[in-house]
XYZ file of C-alpha atoms in Angstrom:
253
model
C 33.377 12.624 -25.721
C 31.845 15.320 -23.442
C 29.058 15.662 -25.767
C 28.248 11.435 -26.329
C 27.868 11.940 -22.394
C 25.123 14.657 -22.141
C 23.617 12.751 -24.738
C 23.528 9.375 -22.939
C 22.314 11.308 -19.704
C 19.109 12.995 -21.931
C 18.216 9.668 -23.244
C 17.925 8.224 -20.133
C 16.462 10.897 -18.796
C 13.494 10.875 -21.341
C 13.547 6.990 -20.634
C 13.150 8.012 -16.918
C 9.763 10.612 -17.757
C 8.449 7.738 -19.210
C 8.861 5.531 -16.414
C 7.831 8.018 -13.684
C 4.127 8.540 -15.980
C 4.001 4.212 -15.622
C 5.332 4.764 -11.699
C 2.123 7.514 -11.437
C -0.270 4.817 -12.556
C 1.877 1.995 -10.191
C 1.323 4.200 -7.231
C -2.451 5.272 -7.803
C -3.198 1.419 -7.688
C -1.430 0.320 -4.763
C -2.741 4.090 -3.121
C -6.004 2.533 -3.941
C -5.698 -0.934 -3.423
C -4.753 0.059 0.476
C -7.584 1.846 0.607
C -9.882 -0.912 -0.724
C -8.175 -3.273 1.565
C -9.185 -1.502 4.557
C -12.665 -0.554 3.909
C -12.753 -5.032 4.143
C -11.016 -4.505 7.590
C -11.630 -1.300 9.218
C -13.515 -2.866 12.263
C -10.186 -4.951 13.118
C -8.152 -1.779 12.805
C -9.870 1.276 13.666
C -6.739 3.897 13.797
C -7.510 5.683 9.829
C -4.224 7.533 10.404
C -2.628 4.147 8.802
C -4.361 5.400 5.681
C -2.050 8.026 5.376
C 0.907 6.441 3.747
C -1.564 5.407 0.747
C -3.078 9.157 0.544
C 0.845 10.309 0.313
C 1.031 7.713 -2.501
C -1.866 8.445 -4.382
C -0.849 12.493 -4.565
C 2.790 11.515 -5.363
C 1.445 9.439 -8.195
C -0.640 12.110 -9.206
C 2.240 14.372 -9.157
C 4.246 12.258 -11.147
C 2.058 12.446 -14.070
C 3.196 16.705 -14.163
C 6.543 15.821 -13.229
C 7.177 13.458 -16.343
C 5.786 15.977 -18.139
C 7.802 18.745 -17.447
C 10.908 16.349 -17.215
C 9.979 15.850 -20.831
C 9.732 19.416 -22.063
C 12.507 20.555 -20.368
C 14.948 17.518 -21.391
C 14.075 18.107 -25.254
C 13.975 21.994 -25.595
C 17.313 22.068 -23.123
C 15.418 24.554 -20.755
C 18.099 25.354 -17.924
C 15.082 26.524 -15.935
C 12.907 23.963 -16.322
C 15.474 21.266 -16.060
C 16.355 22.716 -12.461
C 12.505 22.782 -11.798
C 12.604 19.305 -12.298
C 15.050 18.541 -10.095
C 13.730 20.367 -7.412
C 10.736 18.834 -7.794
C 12.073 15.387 -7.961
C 13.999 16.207 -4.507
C 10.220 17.033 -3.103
C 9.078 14.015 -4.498
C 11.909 11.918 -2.763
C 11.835 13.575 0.511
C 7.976 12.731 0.556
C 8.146 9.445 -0.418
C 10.967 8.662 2.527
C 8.440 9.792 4.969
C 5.999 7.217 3.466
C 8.713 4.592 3.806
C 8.953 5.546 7.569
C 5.577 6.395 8.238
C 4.850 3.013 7.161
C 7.376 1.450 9.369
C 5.580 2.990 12.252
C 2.170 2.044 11.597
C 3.065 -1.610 10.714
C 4.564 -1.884 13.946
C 1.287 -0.788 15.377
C -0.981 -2.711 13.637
C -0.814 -6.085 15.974
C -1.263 -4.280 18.936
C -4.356 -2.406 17.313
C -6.034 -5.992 16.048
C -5.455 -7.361 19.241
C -7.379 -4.666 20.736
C -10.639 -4.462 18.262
C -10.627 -8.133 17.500
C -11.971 -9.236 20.725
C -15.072 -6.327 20.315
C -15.725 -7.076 17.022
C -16.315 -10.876 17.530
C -18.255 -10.127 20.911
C -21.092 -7.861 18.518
C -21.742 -10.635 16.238
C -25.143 -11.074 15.484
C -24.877 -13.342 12.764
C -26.807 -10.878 10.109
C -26.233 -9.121 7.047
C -27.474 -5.871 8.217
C -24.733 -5.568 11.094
C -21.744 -4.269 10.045
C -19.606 -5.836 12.303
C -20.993 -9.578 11.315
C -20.738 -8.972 7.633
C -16.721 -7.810 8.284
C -16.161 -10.967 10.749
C -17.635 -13.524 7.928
C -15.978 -11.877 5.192
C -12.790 -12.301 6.995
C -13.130 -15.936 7.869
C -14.576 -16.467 4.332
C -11.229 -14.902 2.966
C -8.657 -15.817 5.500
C -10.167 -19.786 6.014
C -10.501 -19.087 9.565
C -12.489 -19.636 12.164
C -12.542 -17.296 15.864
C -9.923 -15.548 17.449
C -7.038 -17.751 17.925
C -8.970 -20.920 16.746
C -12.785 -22.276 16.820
C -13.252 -22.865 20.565
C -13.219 -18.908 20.810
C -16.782 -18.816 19.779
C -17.800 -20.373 22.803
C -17.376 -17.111 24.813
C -19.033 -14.721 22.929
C -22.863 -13.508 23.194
C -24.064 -14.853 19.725
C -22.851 -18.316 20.497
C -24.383 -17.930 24.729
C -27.854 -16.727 23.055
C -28.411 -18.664 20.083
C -27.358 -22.242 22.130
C -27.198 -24.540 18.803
C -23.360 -25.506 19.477
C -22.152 -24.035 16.547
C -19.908 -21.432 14.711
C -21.293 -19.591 11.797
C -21.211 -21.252 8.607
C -18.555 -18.613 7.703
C -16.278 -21.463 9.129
C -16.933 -23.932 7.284
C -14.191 -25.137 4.658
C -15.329 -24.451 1.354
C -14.463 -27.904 0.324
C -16.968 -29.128 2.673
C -20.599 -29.502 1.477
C -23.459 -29.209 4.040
C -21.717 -28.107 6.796
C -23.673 -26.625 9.384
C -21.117 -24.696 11.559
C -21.877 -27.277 13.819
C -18.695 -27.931 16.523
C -19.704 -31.641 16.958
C -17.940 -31.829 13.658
C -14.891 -30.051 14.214
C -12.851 -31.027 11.147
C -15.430 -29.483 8.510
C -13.971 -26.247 10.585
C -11.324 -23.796 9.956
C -8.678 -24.579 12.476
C -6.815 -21.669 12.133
C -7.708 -18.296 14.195
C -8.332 -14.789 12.077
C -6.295 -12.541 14.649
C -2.666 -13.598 13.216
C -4.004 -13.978 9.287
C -5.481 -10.502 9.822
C -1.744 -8.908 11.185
C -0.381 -10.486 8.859
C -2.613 -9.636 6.204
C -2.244 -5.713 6.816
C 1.366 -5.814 7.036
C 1.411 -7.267 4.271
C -0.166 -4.336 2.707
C 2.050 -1.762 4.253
C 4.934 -3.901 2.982
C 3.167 -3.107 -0.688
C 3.249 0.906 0.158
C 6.443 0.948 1.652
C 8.262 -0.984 -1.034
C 6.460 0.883 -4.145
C 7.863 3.823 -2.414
C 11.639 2.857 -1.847
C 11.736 1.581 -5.552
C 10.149 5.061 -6.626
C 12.239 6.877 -4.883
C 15.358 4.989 -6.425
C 14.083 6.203 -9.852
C 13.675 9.534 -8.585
C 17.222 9.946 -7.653
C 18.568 8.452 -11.169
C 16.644 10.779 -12.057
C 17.709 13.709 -10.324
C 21.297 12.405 -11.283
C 20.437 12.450 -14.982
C 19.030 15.890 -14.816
C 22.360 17.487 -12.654
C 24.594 16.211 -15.634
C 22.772 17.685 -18.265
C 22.419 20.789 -16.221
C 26.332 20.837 -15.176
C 27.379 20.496 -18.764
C 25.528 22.652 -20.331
C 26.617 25.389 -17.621
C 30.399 24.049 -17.853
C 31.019 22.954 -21.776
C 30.964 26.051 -24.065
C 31.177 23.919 -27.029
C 27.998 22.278 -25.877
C 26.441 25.885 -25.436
C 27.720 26.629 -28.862
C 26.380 23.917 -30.165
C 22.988 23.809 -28.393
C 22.142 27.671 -29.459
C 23.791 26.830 -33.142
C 26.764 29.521 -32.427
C 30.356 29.069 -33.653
C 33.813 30.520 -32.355
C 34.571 33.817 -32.655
């Protein structure tokens, strides 16, 4: 009976290698897809210490890959050793990933205060050209989001591109996609996004430290099955002599 139970608990423990090599790959791309993310947003939230849940991410998944490994070896060629490597590994691995959960929690609550304060700046250096930085970010946004200024349209008005180029208009960038020759022009306020960027953009990158902080709690739930699989097989081979026995081929004296 003993026995059927170590054997249940190394099955799913060579299931669970498996998954933590498909987890490595899970948590490279979402590591990376942060990263991406923010590169399109970076003037709208300058503080790159939010990046550091997604580095965390992309080393754990790297680790991973070495962890399943070893998990593997160690599972199949009964290695007392190596098995207890792996678990203190896996503890690592778990302990790091709760401080992604948290540090994500912290920098998510930061982020509207953080948009609030770069948003205004970014809109104010618009110079309506693809050379400036901070107008290709602003039109790529509103392209993206389908919005238009700050908190709506009319926020145009106060900024320097609008005072200096005196056309009445928004950039095109504003226009509704569904609308053909439209000039940007606020005569014509219904071929205009009504909605402003600021909100779409908070929620936008909390909804991408939702992605890291998730990933991370559901990895970390793995981890400990895990860690529980590897303890059994550990505890019974240290505790069952006939499993000993039968593990090194001996018999009874």
């Amino acid at each position: 009976m003993g026995q059927c139970g170590v054997t249940s608990s190394k099955t799913v423990l060579v299931f669970l290698n498996l998954i933590f090599w498909a987890a490595a790959g899970i948590l490279c791309y979402v590591g990376a897809y942060v990263f991406i993310t923010y590169d399109d947003y970076d003037h709208f939230f300058e503080d790159v210490y939010t990046l550091i849940p997604a580095v965390i991410i992309i080393a754990v998944g790297a680790l991973l890959f070495i962890i399943g490994l070893i998990g593997c070896c160690a599972t199949v060629r009964e290695s007392r050793c190596g098995l207890a490597a792996f678990v203190v590994i896996l503890l690592l691995v778990f302990v790091t990933e709760v401080v992604v959960v948290v540090l994500g929690y912290i920098y998510r609550a930061k982020v509207e205060d953080e948009v609030d304060r770069s948003i205004h700046k970014v809109y104010n250096e618009y110079n309506g050209t693809n050379t400036d930085a901070p107008s290709r970010a602003i039109d790529y946004v509103q392209r993206q989001l389908y919005c238009c200024g700050i908190h709506n349209y009319s926020d145009w008005r106060n900024t320097r591109w609008f005072k200096e180029s005196r056309n009445n208009s928004v950039p095109v960038s504003c226009c509704k996609s569904s609308v053909s020759n439209c000039s940007g022009s606020l005569s014509r306020p219904g071929d205009l996004y009504q909605e402003g960027c600021e909100a779409l953009v908070v929620k936008k990158l909390k909804q991408i430290m939702m992605y890291v902080i998730w990933a991370a709690l559901t990895f970390a739930a793995i981890q400990m099955l895990g860690m529980l699989c590897a303890c059994v097989v550990l505890c019974r081979r240290s505790r069952d002599p006939a499993y000993e026995l039968l593990i090194t081929g001996g018999t009874y004296a």
